[in-house]
Tab-separated table of N, CA and C in Angstrom:
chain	number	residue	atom	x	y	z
A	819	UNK	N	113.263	104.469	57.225
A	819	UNK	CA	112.134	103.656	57.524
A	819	UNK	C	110.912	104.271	56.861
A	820	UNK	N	110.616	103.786	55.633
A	820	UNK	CA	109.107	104.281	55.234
A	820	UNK	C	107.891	103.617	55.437
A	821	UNK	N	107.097	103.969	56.277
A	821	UNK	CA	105.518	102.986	56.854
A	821	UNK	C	104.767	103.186	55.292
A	822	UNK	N	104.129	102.284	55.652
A	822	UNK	CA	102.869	101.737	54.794
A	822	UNK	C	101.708	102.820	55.226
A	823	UNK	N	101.472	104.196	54.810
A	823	UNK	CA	101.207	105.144	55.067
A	823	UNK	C	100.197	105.869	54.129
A	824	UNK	N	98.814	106.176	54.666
A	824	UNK	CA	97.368	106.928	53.781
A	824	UNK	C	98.333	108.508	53.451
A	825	UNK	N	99.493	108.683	54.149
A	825	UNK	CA	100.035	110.170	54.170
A	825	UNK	C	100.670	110.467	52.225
A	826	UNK	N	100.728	109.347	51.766
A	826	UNK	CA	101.818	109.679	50.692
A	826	UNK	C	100.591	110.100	49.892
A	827	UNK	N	99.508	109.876	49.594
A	827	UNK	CA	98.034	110.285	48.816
A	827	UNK	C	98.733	111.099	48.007
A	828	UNK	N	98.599	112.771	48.152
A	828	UNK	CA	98.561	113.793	47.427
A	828	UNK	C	99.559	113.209	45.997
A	829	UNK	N	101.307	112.996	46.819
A	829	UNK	CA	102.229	112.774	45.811
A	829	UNK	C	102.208	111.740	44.823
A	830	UNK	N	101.503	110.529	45.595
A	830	UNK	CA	100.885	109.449	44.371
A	830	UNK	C	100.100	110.108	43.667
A	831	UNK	N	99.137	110.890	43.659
A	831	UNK	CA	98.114	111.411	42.845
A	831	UNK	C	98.680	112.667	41.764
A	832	UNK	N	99.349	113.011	41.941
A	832	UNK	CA	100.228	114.449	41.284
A	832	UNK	C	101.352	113.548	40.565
A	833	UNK	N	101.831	112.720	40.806
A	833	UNK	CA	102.796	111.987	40.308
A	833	UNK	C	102.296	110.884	39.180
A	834	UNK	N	100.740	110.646	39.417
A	834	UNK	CA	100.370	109.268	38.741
A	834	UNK	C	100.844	108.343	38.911
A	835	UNK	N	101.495	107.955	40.429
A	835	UNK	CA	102.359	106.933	40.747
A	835	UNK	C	101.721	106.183	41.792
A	836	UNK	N	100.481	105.945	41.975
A	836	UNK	CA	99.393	105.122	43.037
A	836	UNK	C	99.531	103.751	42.020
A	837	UNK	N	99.623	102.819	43.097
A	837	UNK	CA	99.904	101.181	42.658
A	837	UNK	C	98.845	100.981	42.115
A	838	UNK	N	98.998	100.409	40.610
A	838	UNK	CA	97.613	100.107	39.603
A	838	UNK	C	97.067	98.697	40.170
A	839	UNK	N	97.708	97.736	41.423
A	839	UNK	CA	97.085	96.859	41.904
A	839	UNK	C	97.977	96.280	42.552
A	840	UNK	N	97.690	96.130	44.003
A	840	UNK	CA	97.735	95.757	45.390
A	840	UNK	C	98.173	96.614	46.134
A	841	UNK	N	99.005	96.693	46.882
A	841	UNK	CA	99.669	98.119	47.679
A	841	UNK	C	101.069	97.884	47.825
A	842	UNK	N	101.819	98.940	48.540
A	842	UNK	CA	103.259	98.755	48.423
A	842	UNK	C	103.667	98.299	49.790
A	843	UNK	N	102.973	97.988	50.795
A	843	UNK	CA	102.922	97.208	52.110
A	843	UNK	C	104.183	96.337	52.135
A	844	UNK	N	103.766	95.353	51.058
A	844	UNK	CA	105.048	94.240	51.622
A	844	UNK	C	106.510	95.148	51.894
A	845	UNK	N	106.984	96.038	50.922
A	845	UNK	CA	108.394	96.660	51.574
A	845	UNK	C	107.992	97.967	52.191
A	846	UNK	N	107.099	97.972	53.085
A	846	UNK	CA	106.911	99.447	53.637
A	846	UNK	C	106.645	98.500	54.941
A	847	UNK	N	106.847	99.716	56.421
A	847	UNK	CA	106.762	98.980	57.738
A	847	UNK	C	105.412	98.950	58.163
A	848	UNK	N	104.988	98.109	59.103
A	848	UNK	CA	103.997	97.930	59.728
A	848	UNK	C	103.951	99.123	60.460
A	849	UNK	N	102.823	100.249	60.631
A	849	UNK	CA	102.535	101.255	61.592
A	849	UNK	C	102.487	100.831	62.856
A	850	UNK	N	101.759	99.738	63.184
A	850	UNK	CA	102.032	99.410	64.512
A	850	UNK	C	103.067	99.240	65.283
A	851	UNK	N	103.951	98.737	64.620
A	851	UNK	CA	105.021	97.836	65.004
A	851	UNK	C	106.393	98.566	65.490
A	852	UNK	N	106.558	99.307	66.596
A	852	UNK	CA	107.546	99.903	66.655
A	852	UNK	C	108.982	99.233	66.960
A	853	UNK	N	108.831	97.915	67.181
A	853	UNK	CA	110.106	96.936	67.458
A	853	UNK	C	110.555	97.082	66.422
A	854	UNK	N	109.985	97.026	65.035
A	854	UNK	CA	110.616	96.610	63.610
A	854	UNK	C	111.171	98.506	63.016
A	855	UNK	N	110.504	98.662	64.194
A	855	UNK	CA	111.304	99.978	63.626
A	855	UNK	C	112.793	100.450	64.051
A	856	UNK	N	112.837	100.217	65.387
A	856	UNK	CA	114.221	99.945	66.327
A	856	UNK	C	115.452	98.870	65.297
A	857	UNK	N	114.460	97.414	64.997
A	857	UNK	CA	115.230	96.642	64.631
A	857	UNK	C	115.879	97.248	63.605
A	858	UNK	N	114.946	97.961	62.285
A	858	UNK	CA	116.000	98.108	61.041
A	858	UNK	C	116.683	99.457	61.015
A	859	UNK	N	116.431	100.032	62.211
A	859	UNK	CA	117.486	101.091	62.539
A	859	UNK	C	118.558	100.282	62.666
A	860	UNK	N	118.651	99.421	64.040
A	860	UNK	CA	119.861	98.816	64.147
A	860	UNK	C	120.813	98.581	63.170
A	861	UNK	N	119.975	97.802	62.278
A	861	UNK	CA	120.143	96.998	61.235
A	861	UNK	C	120.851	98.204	59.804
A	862	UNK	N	120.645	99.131	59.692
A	862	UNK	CA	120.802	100.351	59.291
A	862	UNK	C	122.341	100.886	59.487
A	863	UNK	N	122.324	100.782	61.133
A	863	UNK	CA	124.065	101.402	61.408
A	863	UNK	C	124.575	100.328	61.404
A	864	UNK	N	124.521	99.286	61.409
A	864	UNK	CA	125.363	97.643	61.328
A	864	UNK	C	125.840	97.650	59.795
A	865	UNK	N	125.096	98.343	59.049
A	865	UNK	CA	125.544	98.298	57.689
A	865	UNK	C	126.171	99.156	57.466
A	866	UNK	N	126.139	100.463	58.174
A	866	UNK	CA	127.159	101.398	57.638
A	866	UNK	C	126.270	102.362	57.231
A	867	UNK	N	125.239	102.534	57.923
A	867	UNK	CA	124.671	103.945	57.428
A	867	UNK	C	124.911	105.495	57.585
A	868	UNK	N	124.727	106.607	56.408
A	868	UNK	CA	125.404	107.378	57.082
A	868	UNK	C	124.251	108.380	57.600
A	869	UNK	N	123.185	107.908	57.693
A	869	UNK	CA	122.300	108.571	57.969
A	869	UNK	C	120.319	107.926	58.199
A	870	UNK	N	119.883	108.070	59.808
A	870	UNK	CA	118.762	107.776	59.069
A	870	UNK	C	117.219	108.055	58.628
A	871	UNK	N	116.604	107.859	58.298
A	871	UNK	CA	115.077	108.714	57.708
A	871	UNK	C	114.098	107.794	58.005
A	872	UNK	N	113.001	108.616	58.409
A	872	UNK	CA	111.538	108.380	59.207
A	872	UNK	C	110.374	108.728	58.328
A	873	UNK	N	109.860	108.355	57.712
A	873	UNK	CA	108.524	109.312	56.415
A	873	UNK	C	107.635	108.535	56.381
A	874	UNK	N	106.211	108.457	56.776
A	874	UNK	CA	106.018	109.832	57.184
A	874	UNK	C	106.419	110.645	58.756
A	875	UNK	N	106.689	111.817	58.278
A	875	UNK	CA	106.989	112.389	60.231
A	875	UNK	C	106.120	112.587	60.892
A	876	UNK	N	105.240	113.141	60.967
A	876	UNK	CA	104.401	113.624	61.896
A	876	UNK	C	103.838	112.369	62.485
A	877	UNK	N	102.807	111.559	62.272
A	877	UNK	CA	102.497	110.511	62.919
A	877	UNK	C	103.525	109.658	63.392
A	878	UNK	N	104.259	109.554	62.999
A	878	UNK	CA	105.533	108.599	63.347
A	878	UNK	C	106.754	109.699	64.214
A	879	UNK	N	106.333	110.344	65.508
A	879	UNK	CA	107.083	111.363	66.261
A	879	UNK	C	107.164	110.141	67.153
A	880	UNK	N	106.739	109.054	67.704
A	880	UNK	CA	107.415	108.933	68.796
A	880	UNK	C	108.835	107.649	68.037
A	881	UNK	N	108.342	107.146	66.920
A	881	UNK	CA	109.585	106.806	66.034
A	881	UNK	C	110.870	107.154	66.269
A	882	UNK	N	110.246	108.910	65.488
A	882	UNK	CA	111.351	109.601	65.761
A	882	UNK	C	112.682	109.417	67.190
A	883	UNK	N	111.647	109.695	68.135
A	883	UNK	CA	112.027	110.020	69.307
A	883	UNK	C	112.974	108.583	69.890
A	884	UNK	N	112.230	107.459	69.267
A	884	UNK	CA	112.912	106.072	69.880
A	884	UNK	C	113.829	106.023	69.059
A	885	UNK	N	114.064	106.139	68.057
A	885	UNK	CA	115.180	105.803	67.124
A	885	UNK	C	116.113	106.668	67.935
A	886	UNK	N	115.744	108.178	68.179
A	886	UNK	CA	117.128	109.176	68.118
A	886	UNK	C	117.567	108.509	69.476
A	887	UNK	N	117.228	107.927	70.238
A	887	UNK	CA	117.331	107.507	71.769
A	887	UNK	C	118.441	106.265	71.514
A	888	UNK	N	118.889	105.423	70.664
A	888	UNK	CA	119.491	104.457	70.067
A	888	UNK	C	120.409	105.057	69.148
A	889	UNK	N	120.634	106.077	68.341
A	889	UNK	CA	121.250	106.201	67.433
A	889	UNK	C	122.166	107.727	67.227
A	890	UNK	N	123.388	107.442	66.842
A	890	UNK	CA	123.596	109.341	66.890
A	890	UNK	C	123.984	109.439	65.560
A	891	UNK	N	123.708	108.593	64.683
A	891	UNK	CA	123.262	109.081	63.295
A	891	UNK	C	122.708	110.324	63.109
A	892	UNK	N	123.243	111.089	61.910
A	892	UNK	CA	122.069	111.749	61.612
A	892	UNK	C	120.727	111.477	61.430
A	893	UNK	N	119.428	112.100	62.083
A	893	UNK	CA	118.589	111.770	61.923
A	893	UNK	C	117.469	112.229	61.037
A	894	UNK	N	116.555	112.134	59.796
A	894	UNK	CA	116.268	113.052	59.133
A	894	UNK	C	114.438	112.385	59.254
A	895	UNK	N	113.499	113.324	59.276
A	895	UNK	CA	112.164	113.132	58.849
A	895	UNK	C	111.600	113.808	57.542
A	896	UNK	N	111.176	112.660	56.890
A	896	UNK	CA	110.303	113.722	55.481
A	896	UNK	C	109.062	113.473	55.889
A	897	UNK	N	108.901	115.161	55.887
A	897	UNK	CA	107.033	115.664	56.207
A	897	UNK	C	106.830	115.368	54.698
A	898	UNK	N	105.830	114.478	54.891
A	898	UNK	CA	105.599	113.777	53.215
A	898	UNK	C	104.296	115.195	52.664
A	899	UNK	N	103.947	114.867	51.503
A	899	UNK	CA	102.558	115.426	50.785
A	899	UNK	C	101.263	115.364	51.481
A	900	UNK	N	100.739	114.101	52.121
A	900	UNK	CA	99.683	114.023	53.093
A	900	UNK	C	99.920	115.322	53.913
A	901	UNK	N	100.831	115.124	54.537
A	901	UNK	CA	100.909	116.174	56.034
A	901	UNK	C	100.596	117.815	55.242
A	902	UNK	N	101.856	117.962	53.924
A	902	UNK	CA	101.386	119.125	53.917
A	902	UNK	C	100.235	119.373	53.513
A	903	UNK	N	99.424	118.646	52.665
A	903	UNK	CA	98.257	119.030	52.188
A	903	UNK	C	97.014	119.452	53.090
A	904	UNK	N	97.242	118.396	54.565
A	904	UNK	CA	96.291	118.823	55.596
A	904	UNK	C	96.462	119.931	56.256
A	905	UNK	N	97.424	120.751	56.272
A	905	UNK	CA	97.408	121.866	56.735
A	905	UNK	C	96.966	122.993	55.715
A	906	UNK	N	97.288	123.116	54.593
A	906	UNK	CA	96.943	123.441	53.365
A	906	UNK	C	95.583	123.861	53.360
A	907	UNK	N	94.958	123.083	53.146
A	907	UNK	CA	93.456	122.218	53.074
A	907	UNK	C	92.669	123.052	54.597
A	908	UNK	N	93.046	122.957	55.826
A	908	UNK	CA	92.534	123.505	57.361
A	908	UNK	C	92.831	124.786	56.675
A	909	UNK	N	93.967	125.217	56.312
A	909	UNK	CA	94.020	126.613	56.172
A	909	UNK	C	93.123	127.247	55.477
A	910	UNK	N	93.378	127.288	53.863
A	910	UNK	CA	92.029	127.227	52.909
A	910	UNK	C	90.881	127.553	53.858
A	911	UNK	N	90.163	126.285	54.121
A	911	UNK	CA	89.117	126.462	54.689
A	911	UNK	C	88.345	127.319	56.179
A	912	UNK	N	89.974	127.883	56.504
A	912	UNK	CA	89.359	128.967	57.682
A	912	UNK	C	89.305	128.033	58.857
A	913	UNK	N	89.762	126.633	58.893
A	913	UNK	CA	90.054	126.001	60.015
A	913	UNK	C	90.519	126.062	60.921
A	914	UNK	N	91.804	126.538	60.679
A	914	UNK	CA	93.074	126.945	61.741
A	914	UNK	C	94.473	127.965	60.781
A	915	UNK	N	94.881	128.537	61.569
A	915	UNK	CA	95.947	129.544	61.323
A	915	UNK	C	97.393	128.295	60.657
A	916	UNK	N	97.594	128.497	59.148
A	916	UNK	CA	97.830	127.766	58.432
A	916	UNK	C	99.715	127.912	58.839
A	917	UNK	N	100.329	128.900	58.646
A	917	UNK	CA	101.312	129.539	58.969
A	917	UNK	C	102.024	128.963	60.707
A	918	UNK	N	101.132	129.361	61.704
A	918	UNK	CA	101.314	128.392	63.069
A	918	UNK	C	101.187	126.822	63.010
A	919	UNK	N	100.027	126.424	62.428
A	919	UNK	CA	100.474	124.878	62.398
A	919	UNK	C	101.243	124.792	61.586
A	920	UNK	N	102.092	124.764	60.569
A	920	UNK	CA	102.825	124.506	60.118
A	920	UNK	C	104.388	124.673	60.555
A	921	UNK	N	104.429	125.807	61.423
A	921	UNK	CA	105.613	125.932	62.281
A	921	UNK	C	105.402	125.085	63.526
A	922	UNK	N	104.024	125.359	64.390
A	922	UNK	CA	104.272	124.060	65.073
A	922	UNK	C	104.272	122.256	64.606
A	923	UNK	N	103.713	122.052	63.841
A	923	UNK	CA	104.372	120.757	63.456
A	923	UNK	C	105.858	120.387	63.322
A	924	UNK	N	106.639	121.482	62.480
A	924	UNK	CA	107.899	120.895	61.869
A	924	UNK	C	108.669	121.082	63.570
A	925	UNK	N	108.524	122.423	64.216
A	925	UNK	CA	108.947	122.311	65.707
A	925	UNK	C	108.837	121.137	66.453
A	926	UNK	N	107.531	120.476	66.887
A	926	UNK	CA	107.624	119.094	67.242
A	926	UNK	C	108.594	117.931	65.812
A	927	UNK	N	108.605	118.017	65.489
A	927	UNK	CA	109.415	117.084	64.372
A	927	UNK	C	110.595	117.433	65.083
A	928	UNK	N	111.073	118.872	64.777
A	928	UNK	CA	112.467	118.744	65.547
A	928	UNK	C	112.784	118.483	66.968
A	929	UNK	N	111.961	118.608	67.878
A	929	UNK	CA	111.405	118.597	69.516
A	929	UNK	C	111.996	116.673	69.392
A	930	UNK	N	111.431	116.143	68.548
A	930	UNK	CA	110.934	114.555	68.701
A	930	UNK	C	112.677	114.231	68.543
A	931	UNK	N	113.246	114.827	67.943
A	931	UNK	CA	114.952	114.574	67.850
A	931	UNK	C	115.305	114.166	66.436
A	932	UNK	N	114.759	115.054	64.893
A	932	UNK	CA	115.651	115.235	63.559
A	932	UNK	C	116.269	116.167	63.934
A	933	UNK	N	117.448	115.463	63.098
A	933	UNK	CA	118.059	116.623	62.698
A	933	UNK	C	118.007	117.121	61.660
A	934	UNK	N	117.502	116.410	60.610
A	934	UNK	CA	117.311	116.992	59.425
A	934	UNK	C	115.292	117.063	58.943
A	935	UNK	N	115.013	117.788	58.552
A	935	UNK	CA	113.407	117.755	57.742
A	935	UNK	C	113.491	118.132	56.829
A	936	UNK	N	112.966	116.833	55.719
A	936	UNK	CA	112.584	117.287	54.501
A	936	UNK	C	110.837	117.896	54.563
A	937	UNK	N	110.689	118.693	53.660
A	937	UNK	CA	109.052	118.969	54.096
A	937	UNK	C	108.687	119.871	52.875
A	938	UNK	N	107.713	119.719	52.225
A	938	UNK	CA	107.290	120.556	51.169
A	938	UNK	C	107.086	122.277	51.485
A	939	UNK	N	106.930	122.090	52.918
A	939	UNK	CA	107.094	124.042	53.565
A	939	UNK	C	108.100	124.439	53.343
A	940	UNK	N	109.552	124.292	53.306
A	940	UNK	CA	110.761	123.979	53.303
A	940	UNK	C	110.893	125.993	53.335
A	941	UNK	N	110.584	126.462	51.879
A	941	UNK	CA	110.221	127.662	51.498
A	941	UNK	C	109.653	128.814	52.176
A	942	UNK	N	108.610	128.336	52.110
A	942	UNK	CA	107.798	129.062	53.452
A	942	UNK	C	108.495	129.440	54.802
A	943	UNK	N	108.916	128.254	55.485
A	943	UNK	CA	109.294	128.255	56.569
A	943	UNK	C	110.429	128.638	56.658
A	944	UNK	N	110.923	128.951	55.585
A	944	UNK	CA	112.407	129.239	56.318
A	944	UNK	C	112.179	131.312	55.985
A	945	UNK	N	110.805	131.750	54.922
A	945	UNK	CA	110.635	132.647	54.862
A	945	UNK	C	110.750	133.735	56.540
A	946	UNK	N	109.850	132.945	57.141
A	946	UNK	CA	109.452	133.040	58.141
A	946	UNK	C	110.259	133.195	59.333
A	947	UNK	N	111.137	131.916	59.531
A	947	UNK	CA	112.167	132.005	60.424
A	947	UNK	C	113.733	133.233	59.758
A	948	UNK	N	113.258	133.846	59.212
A	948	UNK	CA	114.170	134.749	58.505
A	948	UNK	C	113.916	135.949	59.836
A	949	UNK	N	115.159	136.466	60.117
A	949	UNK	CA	115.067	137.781	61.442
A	949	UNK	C	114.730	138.640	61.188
């Protein structure tokens, strides 16, 4: 399920891949709309899915959480470019402890019920969770 989302910014911009005119809305989900999110889950394992994905994650945790409540698919969230960049960006600037939010975010991601996260920390974080 990918929303119609201000989160993808950074990677459109690094990519040169921002729509040269209108937006990509029509096949991306309504943010509001969490029925249509249930529905094309459904709609998802009716077809034979072997897996399914939530992006962006962080704003979309209680998504998460309703989908995994319906489904024992694998469940996967990609922490898109937006997300990481705002922590990035707080850090940099002496905002907040860059290293903790970033472990607590992907923690709630997994809290909300993925099982899988894609996430540009990927590196970092697993530096970290190293014993």
């Amino acid at each position: 399920m990918k929303y119609a989302s201000a989160f993808y910014g950074p990677f459109r911009e690094a990519a040169d891949s921002a729509p040269q005119f209108g937006d990509r809305g029509s096949y991306q989900m309504d943010p509001p709309n969490v029925l249509e999110a249930l529905k094309e889950a459904e709609l998802d394992m009716e077809e034979g899915a072997d897996i399914i994905m939530v992006k962006p994650a962080m704003p979309y945790l209680d998504i998460i959480s309703r989908v995994r409540e319906v489904s024992l698919l694998p469940l996967a969230a990609y922490n898109v470019s937006g997300e990481y960049a705002m922590i990035k960006a707080a850090d940099m600037n002496g905002w907040l402890d860059g290293k903790r939010a970033m472990m607590e975010m992907l923690t709630c991601i997994k809290r909300a019920g993925a099982d899988l996260i894609l996430t540009y920390f990927a590196k970092e974080a697993a530096g970290l969770m190293k014993p």
